[in-house]
CSV table of C-alpha atoms and ligand atoms in Angstrom, one decimal:
chain,number,residue,atom,x,y,z
A,1,MET,CA,86.1,76.5,130.3
A,2,GLN,CA,85.8,75.6,126.7
A,3,ILE,CA,89.0,74.0,125.4
A,4,GLU,CA,90.2,72.8,122.0
A,5,HIS,CA,93.4,71.4,120.5
A,6,SER,CA,92.8,72.2,116.9
A,7,TYR,CA,96.4,72.9,116.1
A,8,SER,CA,97.3,69.3,116.8
A,9,THR,CA,94.9,68.1,114.1
A,10,LEU,CA,97.5,69.5,111.5
A,11,PRO,CA,100.1,67.1,110.1
A,12,ALA,CA,102.7,65.9,112.6
A,13,GLU,CA,105.5,67.9,111.1
A,14,PHE,CA,103.9,71.2,112.3
A,15,TYR,CA,104.7,70.6,116.0
A,16,SER,CA,106.2,68.4,118.6
A,17,LEU,CA,104.3,67.3,121.7
A,18,CYS,CA,106.4,68.3,124.6
A,19,ALA,CA,105.9,68.6,128.3
A,20,ALA,CA,107.1,71.6,130.4
A,21,THR,CA,110.1,71.1,132.7
A,22,PRO,CA,109.2,71.7,136.4
A,23,VAL,CA,110.9,74.5,138.2
A,24,ALA,CA,112.3,74.7,141.7
A,25,ALA,CA,110.3,77.2,143.6
A,26,PRO,CA,107.5,79.0,141.7
A,27,ARG,CA,105.9,82.1,143.1
A,28,TRP,CA,103.3,84.4,141.6
A,29,LEU,CA,104.5,87.6,140.1
A,30,ALA,CA,101.2,88.8,138.4
A,31,PHE,CA,97.9,87.5,137.4
A,32,ASN,CA,95.5,89.2,135.0
A,33,HIS,CA,92.0,88.8,136.5
A,34,GLU,CA,90.3,90.8,133.8
A,35,LEU,CA,91.8,88.7,131.0
A,36,ALA,CA,90.9,85.5,133.0
A,37,ALA,CA,87.3,86.6,133.1
A,38,GLU,CA,87.4,87.4,129.3
A,39,LEU,CA,88.6,83.9,128.7
A,40,GLY,CA,86.1,82.3,131.1
A,41,LEU,CA,89.0,80.6,133.0
A,42,ASP,CA,88.2,78.3,135.9
A,43,ALA,CA,88.4,80.1,139.2
A,44,ALA,CA,90.8,77.3,140.4
A,45,LEU,CA,93.4,78.7,138.0
A,46,CYS,CA,93.2,82.3,139.1
A,47,GLU,CA,96.1,83.0,141.4
A,48,THR,CA,95.6,79.7,143.3
A,49,ASP,CA,98.2,77.1,144.1
A,50,GLN,CA,96.8,74.9,141.3
A,51,GLY,CA,97.1,77.8,138.9
A,52,LEU,CA,100.6,78.4,140.0
A,53,ALA,CA,101.6,74.8,139.5
A,54,ILE,CA,100.0,74.9,136.0
A,55,PHE,CA,101.4,78.3,134.9
A,56,SER,CA,104.9,77.4,136.1
A,57,GLY,CA,104.9,74.1,134.2
A,58,ASN,CA,105.1,72.1,137.5
A,59,GLN,CA,101.8,70.4,136.8
A,60,GLN,CA,100.2,69.4,133.5
A,61,ALA,CA,96.6,70.5,133.5
A,62,PRO,CA,94.1,67.8,132.5
A,63,TRP,CA,92.8,70.3,129.8
A,64,SER,CA,96.2,70.9,128.3
A,65,LYS,CA,98.1,69.0,125.6
A,66,PRO,CA,101.4,70.9,125.5
A,67,LEU,CA,103.2,71.2,122.2
A,68,ALA,CA,105.9,73.3,120.6
A,69,GLN,CA,105.2,74.7,117.2
A,70,ALA,CA,107.6,74.3,114.3
A,71,TYR,CA,108.5,77.3,112.1
A,72,SER,CA,111.3,78.9,110.1
A,73,GLY,CA,112.2,82.5,109.9
A,74,HIS,CA,114.3,85.2,108.2
A,75,GLN,CA,116.3,86.6,111.1
A,76,PHE,CA,117.7,90.0,110.1
A,77,GLY,CA,117.3,88.9,106.5
A,78,GLN,CA,119.0,85.5,106.9
A,79,LEU,CA,116.9,82.4,106.6
A,80,SER,CA,116.9,80.0,109.6
A,81,PRO,CA,115.1,76.9,108.2
A,82,ARG,CA,114.3,75.4,111.6
A,83,LEU,CA,113.5,77.7,114.5
A,84,GLY,CA,110.3,76.7,116.2
A,85,ASP,CA,109.2,77.2,119.8
A,86,GLY,CA,112.5,76.8,121.6
A,87,ARG,CA,111.1,78.0,124.9
A,88,ALA,CA,107.4,78.2,124.4
A,89,LEU,CA,104.6,75.6,124.8
A,90,LEU,CA,101.1,75.9,123.5
A,91,LEU,CA,99.0,74.5,126.3
A,92,ALA,CA,95.6,74.6,124.7
A,93,GLU,CA,93.2,76.8,122.8
A,94,ILE,CA,90.4,78.4,124.9
A,95,ILE,CA,87.1,79.6,123.5
A,96,ASP,CA,86.6,83.0,125.1
A,97,GLN,CA,83.4,84.7,126.2
A,98,GLN,CA,83.1,86.3,122.7
A,99,ASN,CA,83.4,82.8,121.2
A,100,GLN,CA,86.9,83.5,119.9
A,101,LYS,CA,89.5,80.8,119.9
A,102,ARG,CA,92.7,81.9,121.6
A,103,ASP,CA,96.0,80.2,122.3
A,104,ILE,CA,97.3,79.8,125.9
A,105,GLN,CA,101.1,79.5,125.8
A,106,LEU,CA,103.8,79.3,128.4
A,107,LYS,CA,107.0,81.1,127.5
A,108,GLY,CA,110.1,80.0,129.3
A,109,ALA,CA,108.8,76.6,130.4
A,110,GLY,CA,111.9,74.6,129.5
A,111,PRO,CA,113.6,73.0,126.5
A,112,THR,CA,111.7,71.7,123.5
A,113,PRO,CA,112.9,69.8,120.4
A,114,TYR,CA,113.4,73.3,118.8
A,115,SER,CA,115.6,74.7,121.6
A,116,ARG,CA,118.9,74.2,119.7
A,117,ARG,CA,121.5,75.5,122.1
A,118,GLY,CA,119.1,77.5,124.2
A,119,ASP,CA,117.9,76.5,127.7
A,120,GLY,CA,114.2,77.0,127.0
A,121,ARG,CA,114.0,79.5,129.8
A,122,SER,CA,113.3,83.2,130.1
A,123,ALA,CA,115.0,85.7,132.4
A,124,LEU,CA,112.6,87.6,134.7
A,125,GLY,CA,113.3,91.0,133.2
A,126,PRO,CA,112.0,90.3,129.8
A,127,VAL,CA,108.9,88.6,131.3
A,128,VAL,CA,108.2,91.8,133.2
A,129,ARG,CA,108.7,93.9,130.0
A,130,GLU,CA,106.5,91.7,127.9
A,131,TYR,CA,103.7,91.5,130.6
A,132,LEU,CA,103.6,95.3,130.8
A,133,VAL,CA,104.1,96.3,127.2
A,134,SER,CA,101.8,93.8,125.7
A,135,GLU,CA,99.0,94.8,128.1
A,136,ALA,CA,99.8,98.5,127.4
A,137,MET,CA,99.5,97.9,123.7
A,138,HIS,CA,96.2,96.2,124.1
A,139,ALA,CA,94.9,99.1,126.2
A,140,LEU,CA,96.2,101.5,123.5
A,141,GLY,CA,94.0,99.7,121.1
A,142,VAL,CA,96.7,97.9,119.2
A,143,PRO,CA,96.0,94.2,118.3
A,144,SER,CA,98.4,92.3,120.6
A,145,SER,CA,99.1,89.1,122.4
A,146,ARG,CA,98.1,89.4,126.0
A,147,ALA,CA,99.7,88.6,129.3
A,148,LEU,CA,97.6,86.3,131.6
A,149,ALA,CA,100.2,85.4,134.2
A,150,ALA,CA,103.8,85.8,135.2
A,151,VAL,CA,105.7,83.7,137.7
A,152,TYR,CA,109.1,83.6,139.3
A,153,THR,CA,110.6,80.2,138.7
A,154,GLY,CA,112.9,80.3,141.8
A,155,GLU,CA,115.7,79.2,139.5
A,156,PRO,CA,118.5,81.1,137.9
A,157,VAL,CA,119.1,81.4,134.1
A,158,TYR,CA,122.6,82.0,132.8
A,159,ARG,CA,123.0,84.7,130.2
A,160,ASP,CA,126.0,87.0,130.2
A,161,GLN,CA,125.3,86.9,133.9
A,162,ARG,CA,123.2,84.9,136.4
A,163,LEU,CA,119.7,86.2,136.4
A,164,PRO,CA,116.5,85.1,138.1
A,165,GLY,CA,114.1,83.2,135.8
A,166,GLY,CA,110.5,83.7,135.0
A,167,ILE,CA,107.6,82.3,132.9
A,168,LEU,CA,105.0,84.3,131.1
A,169,THR,CA,101.6,82.9,130.2
A,170,ARG,CA,100.6,84.6,127.0
A,171,VAL,CA,97.3,84.6,125.1
A,172,ALA,CA,97.1,85.2,121.4
A,173,ALA,CA,94.6,84.9,118.6
A,174,SER,CA,97.1,82.3,117.4
A,175,HIS,CA,100.9,82.0,117.2
A,176,ILE,CA,100.9,81.2,113.5
A,177,ARG,CA,103.6,83.3,111.9
A,178,ILE,CA,104.9,84.0,108.4
A,179,GLY,CA,107.6,81.6,109.4
A,180,THR,CA,105.1,78.9,110.0
A,181,PHE,CA,104.2,79.1,106.2
A,182,GLN,CA,107.9,79.3,105.3
A,183,TYR,CA,108.6,76.1,107.3
A,184,VAL,CA,105.9,74.1,105.6
A,185,ALA,CA,106.8,75.5,102.2
A,186,MET,CA,110.3,74.3,102.7
A,187,LEU,CA,109.1,70.8,103.3
A,188,GLN,CA,107.7,71.0,99.7
A,189,ASP,CA,104.6,69.2,100.9
A,190,VAL,CA,101.8,71.1,99.0
A,191,PRO,CA,98.9,69.2,100.7
A,192,ALA,CA,100.3,70.1,104.1
A,193,LEU,CA,100.7,73.8,103.0
A,194,LYS,CA,97.1,73.8,101.8
A,195,GLN,CA,96.0,72.3,105.1
A,196,LEU,CA,97.8,75.1,107.0
A,197,ALA,CA,96.3,77.8,104.7
A,198,ASP,CA,92.8,76.3,105.1
A,199,TYR,CA,93.3,76.1,108.9
A,200,VAL,CA,94.3,79.8,109.0
A,201,ILE,CA,91.5,80.9,106.8
A,202,HIS,CA,89.0,79.0,108.9
A,203,ARG,CA,90.5,80.4,112.1
A,204,HIS,CA,91.4,84.0,111.2
A,205,TYR,CA,89.7,84.9,108.0
A,206,PRO,CA,86.5,82.8,107.8
A,207,GLN,CA,84.9,85.3,105.4
A,208,LEU,CA,87.4,84.2,102.7
A,209,GLN,CA,86.3,80.5,102.8
A,210,HIS,CA,84.0,80.7,99.8
A,211,GLN,CA,86.1,83.1,97.7
A,212,ALA,CA,87.0,81.9,94.2
A,213,GLU,CA,90.7,82.3,95.1
A,214,PRO,CA,90.9,81.9,98.8
A,215,TYR,CA,94.7,81.7,99.1
A,216,LEU,CA,95.3,84.9,97.1
A,217,ALA,CA,92.6,86.5,99.3
A,218,LEU,CA,94.4,85.2,102.3
A,219,LEU,CA,97.6,86.9,101.2
A,220,ARG,CA,95.7,90.1,100.6
A,221,ALA,CA,94.0,89.9,104.0
A,222,VAL,CA,97.3,89.4,105.8
A,223,CYS,CA,98.8,92.4,103.8
A,224,GLN,CA,95.8,94.5,105.0
A,225,ALA,CA,96.1,93.3,108.6
A,226,GLN,CA,99.8,94.1,108.8
A,227,ALA,CA,99.5,97.4,107.0
A,228,LYS,CA,96.9,98.4,109.6
A,229,LEU,CA,99.0,97.0,112.5
A,230,VAL,CA,102.2,98.7,111.6
A,231,ALA,CA,100.5,102.1,110.8
A,232,HIS,CA,99.1,101.8,114.3
A,233,TRP,CA,102.6,101.1,115.8
A,234,MET,CA,103.9,104.1,113.9
A,235,SER,CA,101.2,106.4,115.2
A,236,LEU,CA,102.3,105.6,118.8
A,237,GLY,CA,106.0,105.7,118.2
A,238,PHE,CA,106.3,101.9,118.8
A,239,VAL,CA,109.5,100.2,117.6
A,240,HIS,CA,109.1,96.4,117.6
A,241,GLY,CA,112.8,95.8,117.3
A,242,VAL,CA,112.9,92.3,115.9
A,243,MET,CA,110.5,92.0,112.9
A,244,ASN,CA,111.9,88.7,111.8
A,245,THR,CA,109.4,86.7,109.8
A,246,ASP,CA,109.0,84.3,112.7
A,247,ASN,CA,107.8,87.2,114.9
A,248,MET,CA,105.1,88.5,112.5
A,249,THR,CA,101.7,86.9,112.9
A,250,ILE,CA,99.2,85.9,110.3
A,251,SER,CA,96.4,87.2,112.5
A,252,GLY,CA,97.8,90.7,112.5
A,253,GLU,CA,98.5,90.8,116.2
A,254,THR,CA,101.8,92.1,117.7
A,255,ILE,CA,103.8,89.3,119.3
A,256,ASP,CA,107.3,88.8,120.7
A,257,TYR,CA,108.0,91.9,122.8
A,258,GLY,CA,111.8,91.2,123.1
A,259,PRO,CA,113.8,94.3,122.3
A,260,CYS,CA,110.8,96.6,121.7
A,261,ALA,CA,110.6,100.2,122.9
A,262,PHE,CA,108.7,103.4,122.4
A,263,ILE,CA,110.3,106.5,121.0
A,264,ASP,CA,110.7,109.4,123.4
A,265,SER,CA,112.0,112.4,121.4
A,266,TYR,CA,111.0,111.9,117.8
A,267,ASP,CA,113.7,110.7,115.5
A,268,PRO,CA,112.5,108.4,112.6
A,269,HIS,CA,115.9,106.7,112.5
A,270,THR,CA,115.5,105.4,116.0
A,271,VAL,CA,116.9,101.9,116.7
A,272,PHE,CA,116.9,100.5,120.2
A,273,SER,CA,118.0,96.9,119.7
A,274,SER,CA,121.7,96.3,120.6
A,275,ILE,CA,122.0,93.7,117.9
A,276,ASP,CA,120.4,95.7,115.1
A,277,HIS,CA,123.7,97.2,113.8
A,278,GLN,CA,122.3,98.2,110.4
A,279,GLY,CA,119.1,99.7,111.7
A,280,ARG,CA,117.1,97.2,109.7
A,281,TYR,CA,114.2,97.5,112.2
A,282,ALA,CA,114.5,101.2,112.8
A,283,TYR,CA,111.2,103.1,113.4
A,284,LYS,CA,111.0,104.4,109.8
A,285,ASN,CA,111.9,101.1,108.2
A,286,GLN,CA,109.0,99.2,109.8
A,287,PRO,CA,106.6,99.5,106.9
A,288,ALA,CA,109.2,98.6,104.2
A,289,ILE,CA,110.2,95.6,106.3
A,290,THR,CA,106.6,94.5,106.7
A,291,GLN,CA,106.3,94.5,102.9
A,292,TRP,CA,109.6,92.5,102.7
A,293,ASN,CA,108.2,90.0,105.2
A,294,LEU,CA,104.9,89.7,103.3
A,295,ALA,CA,106.9,88.9,100.1
A,296,ARG,CA,108.3,85.9,102.1
A,297,LEU,CA,104.8,84.9,102.9
A,298,ALA,CA,103.8,85.2,99.2
A,299,GLU,CA,106.8,83.0,98.2
A,300,ALA,CA,105.7,80.4,100.7
A,301,LEU,CA,102.1,80.5,99.3
A,302,LEU,CA,103.1,80.3,95.6
A,303,PRO,CA,102.2,76.6,95.1
A,304,LEU,CA,98.6,77.5,96.1
A,305,LEU,CA,98.2,80.6,94.1
A,306,ALA,CA,98.2,79.3,90.5
A,307,PRO,CA,98.8,76.1,88.6
A,308,ASP,CA,102.3,77.2,87.4
A,309,GLU,CA,105.0,79.3,89.1
A,310,PRO,CA,105.2,82.2,86.7
A,311,SER,CA,101.4,82.9,87.0
A,312,ALA,CA,101.6,82.5,90.7
A,313,ILE,CA,104.5,85.0,90.9
A,314,ALA,CA,102.5,87.4,88.7
A,315,VAL,CA,99.4,87.4,90.9
A,316,ALA,CA,101.4,87.5,94.1
A,317,THR,CA,103.4,90.4,92.9
A,318,GLU,CA,100.2,92.3,92.1
A,319,VAL,CA,99.0,91.9,95.6
A,320,LEU,CA,102.3,92.8,97.2
A,321,ASN,CA,102.5,95.9,95.0
A,322,GLU,CA,99.2,97.1,96.6
A,323,PHE,CA,100.9,97.2,100.0
A,324,PRO,CA,102.5,100.7,99.9
A,325,ALA,CA,99.1,102.3,99.1
A,326,LEU,CA,97.3,100.2,101.7
A,327,TYR,CA,99.9,101.2,104.3
A,328,GLN,CA,99.7,104.9,103.2
A,329,GLN,CA,96.0,104.9,103.6
A,330,GLN,CA,96.3,103.5,107.1
A,331,TRP,CA,99.0,105.8,108.1
A,332,GLN,CA,97.1,108.8,106.8
A,333,GLN,CA,94.0,107.8,108.8
A,334,ARG,CA,96.0,107.3,112.0
A,335,PHE,CA,98.0,110.5,111.8
A,336,CYS,CA,95.2,112.7,110.5
A,337,ALA,CA,93.1,111.4,113.4
A,338,LYS,CA,95.8,112.3,115.8
A,339,LEU,CA,95.3,116.0,114.7
A,340,ALA,CA,91.5,115.7,114.3
A,341,LEU,CA,91.8,116.3,110.5
A,342,THR,CA,90.1,114.6,107.7
A,343,PRO,CA,92.4,112.0,106.1
A,344,ASN,CA,93.5,113.5,102.7
A,345,ALA,CA,96.6,114.4,100.8
A,346,ALA,CA,96.5,118.1,101.8
A,347,ASN,CA,96.3,117.3,105.5
A,348,VAL,CA,99.1,114.8,105.2
A,349,VAL,CA,101.3,117.7,104.2
A,350,LEU,CA,100.3,119.4,107.5
A,351,VAL,CA,101.1,116.2,109.4
A,352,GLN,CA,104.4,115.8,107.7
A,353,GLU,CA,105.4,119.4,108.5
A,354,LEU,CA,104.7,118.8,112.1
A,355,LEU,CA,106.7,115.6,112.2
A,356,ASP,CA,109.6,117.5,110.5
A,357,PHE,CA,109.5,120.1,113.3
A,358,MET,CA,109.4,117.4,115.9
A,359,ALA,CA,112.4,115.6,114.4
A,360,GLN,CA,114.3,118.9,114.0
A,361,GLU,CA,113.6,120.0,117.6
A,362,GLN,CA,113.7,116.5,119.1
A,363,LEU,CA,110.3,116.9,120.6
A,364,ASP,CA,108.8,114.1,122.6
A,365,PHE,CA,106.5,112.2,120.3
A,366,THR,CA,103.7,111.3,122.8
A,367,LEU,CA,103.8,114.7,124.7
A,368,THR,CA,103.7,116.8,121.6
A,369,PHE,CA,100.5,115.3,120.3
A,370,ARG,CA,98.9,115.4,123.7
A,371,GLN,CA,100.0,119.0,124.2
A,372,LEU,CA,98.6,119.9,120.8
A,373,SER,CA,95.2,118.5,121.9
A,374,ASP,CA,95.4,120.7,125.0
A,375,SER,CA,96.5,123.8,123.1
A,376,LEU,CA,93.0,123.9,121.7
A,377,ILE,CA,91.5,124.9,125.0
A,378,GLY,CA,94.1,127.7,125.4
A,379,ALA,CA,92.3,129.0,122.2
A,380,LEU,CA,95.0,130.4,119.8
A,381,SER,CA,97.9,130.3,122.1
A,382,PRO,CA,99.8,127.1,121.2
A,383,GLU,CA,101.5,126.5,124.5
A,384,GLY,CA,103.2,123.1,125.1
A,385,PRO,CA,105.4,122.1,122.2
A,386,ALA,CA,106.1,125.7,121.3
A,387,ALA,CA,107.9,126.3,124.5
A,388,ALA,CA,110.5,123.7,123.5
A,389,ILE,CA,111.0,124.9,120.0
A,390,SER,CA,114.0,127.1,119.2
A,391,ASN,CA,112.7,129.0,116.3
A,392,THR,CA,109.0,129.3,117.1
A,393,ALA,CA,107.9,131.4,114.1
A,394,PRO,CA,107.4,128.6,111.5
A,395,TYR,CA,105.8,126.5,114.2
A,396,LEU,CA,103.3,129.2,115.2
A,397,GLN,CA,102.4,129.6,111.5
A,398,TRP,CA,101.9,125.9,111.3
A,399,HIS,CA,99.7,126.0,114.4
A,400,GLN,CA,97.6,128.7,112.8
A,401,ARG,CA,97.1,126.7,109.6
A,402,TRP,CA,96.3,123.6,111.6
A,403,LEU,CA,93.6,125.4,113.6
A,404,GLN,CA,92.0,126.8,110.4
A,405,GLN,CA,92.0,123.3,108.9
A,406,LEU,CA,90.7,121.8,112.0
A,407,GLN,CA,87.8,124.1,112.1
A,408,GLN,CA,87.1,123.6,108.4
A,409,ASP,CA,87.2,119.8,108.8
A,410,ASN,CA,85.0,119.9,111.9
A,411,PRO,CA,82.5,122.7,111.4
A,412,ASN,CA,80.1,121.6,114.0
A,413,ARG,CA,82.4,120.7,116.8
A,414,ASP,CA,83.6,123.1,119.5
A,415,LEU,CA,87.2,123.1,120.7
A,416,SER,CA,86.6,121.2,123.8
A,417,ALA,CA,84.9,118.4,121.8
A,418,LEU,CA,87.8,118.4,119.5
A,419,GLN,CA,90.2,118.2,122.4
A,420,ALA,CA,88.3,115.2,123.8
A,421,GLN,CA,88.4,113.6,120.3
A,422,MET,CA,92.2,114.2,120.1
A,423,HIS,CA,92.7,112.8,123.6
A,424,SER,CA,91.1,109.6,122.4
A,425,GLN,CA,93.8,109.3,119.7
A,426,ASN,CA,96.8,110.5,121.6
A,427,PRO,CA,97.7,108.7,124.8
A,428,PHE,CA,98.4,110.6,127.9
A,429,PHE,CA,101.2,108.1,128.6
A,430,ILE,CA,102.9,105.1,127.1
A,431,PRO,CA,105.2,102.6,128.7
A,432,ARG,CA,108.4,104.7,128.7
A,433,ASN,CA,111.7,102.9,128.5
A,434,HIS,CA,113.2,104.5,131.5
A,435,GLN,CA,110.1,103.5,133.6
A,436,ILE,CA,110.1,99.9,132.3
A,437,GLU,CA,113.8,99.7,133.2
A,438,GLN,CA,113.1,101.1,136.7
A,439,ILE,CA,110.3,98.6,137.3
A,440,ILE,CA,112.4,95.7,136.0
A,441,THR,CA,115.2,96.7,138.4
A,442,GLN,CA,112.9,96.9,141.3
A,443,VAL,CA,111.3,93.5,140.6
A,444,VAL,CA,114.5,91.7,139.6
A,445,GLN,CA,117.0,93.2,142.1
A,446,GLN,CA,114.9,94.3,145.0
A,447,ASP,CA,112.0,91.8,144.7
A,448,ASP,CA,109.7,94.8,145.0
A,449,LEU,CA,106.5,94.6,143.0
A,450,SER,CA,104.9,97.9,144.2
A,451,LEU,CA,105.9,100.0,141.1
A,452,PHE,CA,105.1,97.1,138.8
A,453,GLN,CA,101.6,96.8,140.2
A,454,GLN,CA,101.0,100.6,140.1
A,455,PHE,CA,102.1,100.7,136.5
A,456,ALA,CA,100.0,97.6,135.6
A,457,LYS,CA,97.0,99.3,137.0
A,458,ALA,CA,97.7,102.7,135.3
A,459,LEU,CA,98.3,101.3,131.9
A,460,LYS,CA,94.7,100.0,131.6
A,461,SER,CA,93.7,103.6,130.9
A,462,PRO,CA,96.6,105.2,128.9
A,463,PHE,CA,94.4,108.0,127.4
A,464,SER,CA,93.2,109.3,130.8
A,465,ALA,CA,95.0,112.3,132.4
A,466,THR,CA,94.5,111.1,136.0
A,467,ALA,CA,96.7,112.0,138.9
A,468,SER,CA,97.8,108.3,139.3
A,469,ASN,CA,98.8,108.2,135.6
A,470,ALA,CA,100.6,111.6,135.7
A,471,ILE,CA,103.7,110.1,137.3
A,472,PHE,CA,104.2,107.9,134.3
A,473,ALA,CA,103.6,110.6,131.7
A,474,LYS,CA,106.9,112.4,132.0
A,475,ALA,CA,109.6,112.3,129.4
A,476,PRO,CA,113.0,110.9,130.5
A,477,PRO,CA,115.4,113.5,131.9
A,478,ALA,CA,117.1,115.3,128.9
A,479,GLY,CA,120.6,114.3,128.0
A,480,GLY,CA,120.3,110.7,129.3
A,481,PRO,CA,122.1,107.9,127.5
A,482,HIS,CA,120.5,106.5,124.3
A,483,TYR,CA,118.3,103.7,125.3
A,484,ARG,CA,119.4,100.2,124.3
A,485,THR,CA,117.4,97.0,124.4
A,486,PHE,CA,118.6,93.4,124.4
A,487,CYS,CA,116.9,90.4,123.0
A,488,GLY,CA,116.8,89.0,126.5
A,489,THR,CA,116.9,85.4,125.4
B,501,AMP,P1,113.0,85.4,119.3
B,501,AMP,O1,113.9,86.3,118.4
B,501,AMP,O2,113.1,85.7,120.7
B,501,AMP,O3,111.6,85.4,118.8
B,501,AMP,O4,113.6,83.9,119.2
B,501,AMP,C1,114.1,83.4,118.0
B,501,AMP,C2,114.2,81.9,118.2
B,501,AMP,O5,115.1,81.5,119.2
B,501,AMP,C3,112.9,81.2,118.5
B,501,AMP,O6,112.9,80.0,117.8
B,501,AMP,C4,112.9,81.0,119.9
B,501,AMP,O7,112.1,79.9,120.4
B,501,AMP,C5,114.4,80.7,120.1
B,501,AMP,N1,114.9,81.0,121.5
B,501,AMP,C6,115.0,82.2,122.0
B,501,AMP,N2,115.5,82.1,123.3
B,501,AMP,C7,115.6,80.8,123.6
B,501,AMP,C8,116.0,80.1,124.7
B,501,AMP,N3,116.4,80.7,125.8
B,501,AMP,N4,116.0,78.7,124.6
B,501,AMP,C9,115.7,78.1,123.5
B,501,AMP,N5,115.3,78.7,122.4
B,501,AMP,C10,115.2,80.1,122.4
B,502,MG,MG1,110.0,84.9,118.3
C-alpha cells in the first residue's frame, strides 16, 4: 500500500489535523472489494475487524494522518466564508494500481474544527444513498467519487428525528473544490494561493506545468472538465441538487451526493431538493450554474492571472465566455451519441425535437432512449415510446427522419450493430429514486441488506439488459407523489 500525505505539505491554514471520534458499536454495512483491489489496499483492511475499526474511526491507522480541509463556498448563491470539512476527515492519499493519487476520506467520523453547530455525523440513509449512487455513476462512466466502505456506527444521530448513524469511506481524485480556492483567496495570501494552484496543477493537470500562463490554463482546464462532466450528467438525467461552489471539484469528478436524484419522466424544470425553493439547481439550470461557479473560481484566481486586476479580469472573462460553446459541444456529442447520430447542428434539431416530445408527453427519460435503441430491431415500427404518446403522428414522422439520418450517418453499420452502439450510450437502468428509497427503508428500518446488496451488484453493469437488472429498470408507478430529497445532514 503506497501512502502519501501531500495535502498536509500545504500551508497550515489549508487544514486542521483532527482525529476521528470513536463510535459505540460499529458493524460492516458494505465493503467494495473491487475498489480495494484497484487501490492496492492491504488485505487486513478488507472487511476485517481491523478494517472495521479504521473505517469507523475507532482506531487510527498507522498510515493515516487525519485532517479536515478548510474551504469556503457559495451556498445557494450566498457566500459562507468558512465551511470546511465539518464531518469529513482525509485519512491519507493512496497511490493506486494505475499510479494515480486518490484521497481516502471518512464521512461522518465526528466533529472537526469546521463543524460549526453540526455534530460531525451522518445518518445511515444518506450513507446508503451516496454508496449506491456514486458507484452507479462510476459504472455509468461519469467521473465520480467512489465508495470504499460503509459502516453502521451503532449510535443514533438526531435530525428532525432520531436516526441510526453511519460512516462512509469515500475515495476521490481529490476533494479540492472551487470553495478551496475561494477560501485561500479570501485570506489575501497570494503566495498561499499560488501554492494551492501549483499543487492542483501538479496533481490534476500536470500537462499544464510548463505552459506560459499555467494559472489561466488551469482555469480553462477546469472549465473544460466541468463542461464535460455536467453534459454527461444531463445525458443521464442526473440532478446533483446542491451545486454550491464547495461541492464542485477542481478535478472534474462528481462529489457530494446529498440531495441528488435522477429524472424519471422528462421535465427539464425538475427540482428534487426540498430546500431548493427557487429551483436554482433544477435539471435545466445545471450548465448555467456551472458557469456561475466557474466565475467564482476565476475571481479567486485573479491575483495569479495578470499583474493588475483589470487585465486579470479581461483574460478571465475571455476564458469564462468560452464556456457556453464548450458545454454545447459536449452536450451535442453526448445527445447525438445517444441517438447514434453524428454530432452536428442539424442533428441537434432532431435531438431537441425528441426532447420536446418527451417533455410534452412526460416520457421516461431512461426508458425512452433505451426503447429507441430497441425500436431499430423492430425495423420501421417504432414501438416503445410511441405506445405512450397521445398524438403519435408527429412522433412517427420524427422516427422516420431519425432512421433516415441514422442510416446516412452510419452507412456501413447494420441495425443490430447500431442498436448495440446505442445500448452502450443509453443505460438499461439507473438508480431510480423509488428504488433507492425502498433500499434505504429496508436497511434503516428493517436492518435488511438483501436488496441493497442485490442493487450494489446490479449497478456494476447498468448498460446490460440482464434478468437480474430487469427488476430495477421499471419506471415508478404513474401518478406517484413528486419525489423530494433532503440534504440529510
Ligand atoms: P454539504 O451541503 O452537505 O456539502 O455541507 C455543507 C457544509 O456543512 C460542509 O462544510 C459540511 O462539512 C457541513 N456539514 C454538513 N453536515 C454536517 C454535520 N452533520 N456536522 C458538521 N458539519 C456538517
Ligand atoms: Mg459538501
